[in-house]
C-alpha atoms as a printed R data frame, in Angstrom:
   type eleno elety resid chain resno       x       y       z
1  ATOM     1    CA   UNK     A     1   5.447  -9.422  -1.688
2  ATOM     2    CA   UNK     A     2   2.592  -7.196  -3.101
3  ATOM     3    CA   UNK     A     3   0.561  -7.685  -0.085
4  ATOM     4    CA   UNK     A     4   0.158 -11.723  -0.930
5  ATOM     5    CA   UNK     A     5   2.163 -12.220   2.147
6  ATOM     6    CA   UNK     A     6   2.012 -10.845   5.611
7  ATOM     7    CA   UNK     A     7   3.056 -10.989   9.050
8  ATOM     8    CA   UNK     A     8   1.260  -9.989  12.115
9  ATOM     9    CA   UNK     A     9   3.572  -8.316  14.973
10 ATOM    10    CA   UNK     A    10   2.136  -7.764  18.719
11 ATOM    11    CA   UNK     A    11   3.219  -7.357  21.945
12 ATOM    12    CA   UNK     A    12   5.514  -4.898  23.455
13 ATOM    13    CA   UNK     A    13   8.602  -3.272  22.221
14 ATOM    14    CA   UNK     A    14   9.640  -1.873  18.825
15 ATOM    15    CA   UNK     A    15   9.688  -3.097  15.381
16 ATOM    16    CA   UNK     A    16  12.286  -0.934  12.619
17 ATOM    17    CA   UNK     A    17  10.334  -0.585   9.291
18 ATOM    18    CA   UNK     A    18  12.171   0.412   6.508
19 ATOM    19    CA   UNK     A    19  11.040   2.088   3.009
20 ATOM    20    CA   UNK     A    20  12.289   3.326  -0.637
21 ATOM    21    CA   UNK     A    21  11.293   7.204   0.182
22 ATOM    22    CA   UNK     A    22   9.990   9.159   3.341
23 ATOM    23    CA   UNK     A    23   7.168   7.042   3.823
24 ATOM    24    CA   UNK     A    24   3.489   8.623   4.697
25 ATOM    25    CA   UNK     A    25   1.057   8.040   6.936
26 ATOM    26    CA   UNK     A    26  -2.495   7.379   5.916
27 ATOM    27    CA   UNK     A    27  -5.724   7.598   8.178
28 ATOM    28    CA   UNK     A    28  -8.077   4.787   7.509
29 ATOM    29    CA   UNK     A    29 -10.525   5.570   9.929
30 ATOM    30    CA   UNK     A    30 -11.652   8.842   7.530
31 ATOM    31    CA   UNK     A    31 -12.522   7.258   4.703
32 ATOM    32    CA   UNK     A    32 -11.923   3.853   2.366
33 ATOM    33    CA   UNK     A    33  -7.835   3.981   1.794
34 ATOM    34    CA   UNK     A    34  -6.458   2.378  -1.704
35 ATOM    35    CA   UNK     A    35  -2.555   1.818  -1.837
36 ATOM    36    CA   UNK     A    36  -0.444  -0.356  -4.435
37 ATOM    37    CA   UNK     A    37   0.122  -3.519  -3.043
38 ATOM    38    CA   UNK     A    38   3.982  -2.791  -3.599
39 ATOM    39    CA   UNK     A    39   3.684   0.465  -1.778
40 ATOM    40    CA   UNK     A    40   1.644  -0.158   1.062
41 ATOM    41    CA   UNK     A    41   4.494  -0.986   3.723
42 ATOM    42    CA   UNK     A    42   2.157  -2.134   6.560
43 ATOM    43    CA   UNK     A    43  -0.924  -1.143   8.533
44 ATOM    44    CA   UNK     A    44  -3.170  -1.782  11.609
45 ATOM    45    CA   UNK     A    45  -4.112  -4.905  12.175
46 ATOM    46    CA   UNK     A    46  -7.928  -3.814  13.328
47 ATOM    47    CA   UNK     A    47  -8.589  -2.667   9.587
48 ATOM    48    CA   UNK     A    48 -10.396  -4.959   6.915
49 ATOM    49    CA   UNK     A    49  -8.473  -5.773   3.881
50 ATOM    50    CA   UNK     A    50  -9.557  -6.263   0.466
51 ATOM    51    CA   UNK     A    51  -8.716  -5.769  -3.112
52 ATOM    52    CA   UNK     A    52 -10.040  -3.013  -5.411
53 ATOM    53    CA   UNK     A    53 -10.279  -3.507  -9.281
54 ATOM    54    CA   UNK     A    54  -9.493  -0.257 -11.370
55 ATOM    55    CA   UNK     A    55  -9.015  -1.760 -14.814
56 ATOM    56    CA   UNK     A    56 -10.812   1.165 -17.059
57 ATOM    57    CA   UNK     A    57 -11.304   1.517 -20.463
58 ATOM    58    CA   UNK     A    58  -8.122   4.160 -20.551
59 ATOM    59    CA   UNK     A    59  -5.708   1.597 -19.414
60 ATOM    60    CA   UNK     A    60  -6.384  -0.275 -22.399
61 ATOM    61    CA   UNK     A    61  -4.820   2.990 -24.845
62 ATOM    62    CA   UNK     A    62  -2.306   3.733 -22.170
63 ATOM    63    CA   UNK     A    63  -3.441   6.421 -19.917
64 ATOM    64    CA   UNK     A    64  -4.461   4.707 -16.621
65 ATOM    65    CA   UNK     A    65  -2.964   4.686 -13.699
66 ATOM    66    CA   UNK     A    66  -1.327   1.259 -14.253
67 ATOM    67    CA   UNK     A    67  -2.456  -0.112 -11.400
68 ATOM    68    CA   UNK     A    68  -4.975  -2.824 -12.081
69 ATOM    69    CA   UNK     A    69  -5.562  -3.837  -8.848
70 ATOM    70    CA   UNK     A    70  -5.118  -2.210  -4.957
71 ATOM    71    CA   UNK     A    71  -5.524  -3.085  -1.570
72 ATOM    72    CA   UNK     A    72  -8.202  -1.785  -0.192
73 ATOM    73    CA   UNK     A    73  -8.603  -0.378   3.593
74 ATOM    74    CA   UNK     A    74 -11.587   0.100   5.769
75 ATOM    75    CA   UNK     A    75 -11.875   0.868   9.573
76 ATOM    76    CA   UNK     A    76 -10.178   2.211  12.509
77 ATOM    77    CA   UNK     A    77  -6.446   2.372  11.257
78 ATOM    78    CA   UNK     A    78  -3.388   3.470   9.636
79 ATOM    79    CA   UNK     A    79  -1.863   2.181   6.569
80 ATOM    80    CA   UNK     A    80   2.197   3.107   5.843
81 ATOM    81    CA   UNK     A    81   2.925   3.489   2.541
82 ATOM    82    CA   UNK     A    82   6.321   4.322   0.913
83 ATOM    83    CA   UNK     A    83   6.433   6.931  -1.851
84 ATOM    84    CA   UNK     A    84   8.364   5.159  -4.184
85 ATOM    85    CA   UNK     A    85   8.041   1.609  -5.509
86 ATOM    86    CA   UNK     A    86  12.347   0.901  -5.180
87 ATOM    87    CA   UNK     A    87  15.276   2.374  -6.146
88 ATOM    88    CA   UNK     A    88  15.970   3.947  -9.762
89 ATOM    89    CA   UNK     A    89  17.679   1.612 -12.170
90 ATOM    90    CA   UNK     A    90  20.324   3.530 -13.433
91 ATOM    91    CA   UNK     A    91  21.694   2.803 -17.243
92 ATOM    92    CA   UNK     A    92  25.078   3.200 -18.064
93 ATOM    93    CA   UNK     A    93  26.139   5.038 -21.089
């Protein structure tokens, strides 16, 4: 849901996360963590959550990043992101 939407999990036990990709593991707790808000697959609860705007001048002529906007991570954490955004659309020919 681009991060608009979110559910909070505790308690004991184990929760199955699935991803498009091997998924990677980033450390919050180093420094201020910036993910896609379609990649970011979930993260620690005890981290503060905001958004970062990255609109530059280069995005306007085509050679930004194309990500306008990011979730932005602060604190004692992780944050699992996935490495790809879904799966390949495939043309026929």
């Amino acid at each position: 849901a681009g991060g608009l939407f979110n559910t909070t999990i505790n308690g004991t036990g184990w929760v199955a996360v699935t991803t498009h990709g091997t998924p990677v593991l980033l450390d919050a707790a180093q420094m201020p963590t910036y993910a896609d808000g379609q990649s970011a697959v979930c993260w620690s609860t005890s981290l503060h959550v905001g958004v970062n705007r990255t609109m530059k001048a280069g995005a306007l002529i085509g050679r930004g990043s194309g990500e306008a906007m990011q979730l932005a991570f602060q604190g004692q954490g992780f944050v699992l992101v996935q490495a790809s955004e879904g799966a390949p659309v495939v043309q026929a020919s």
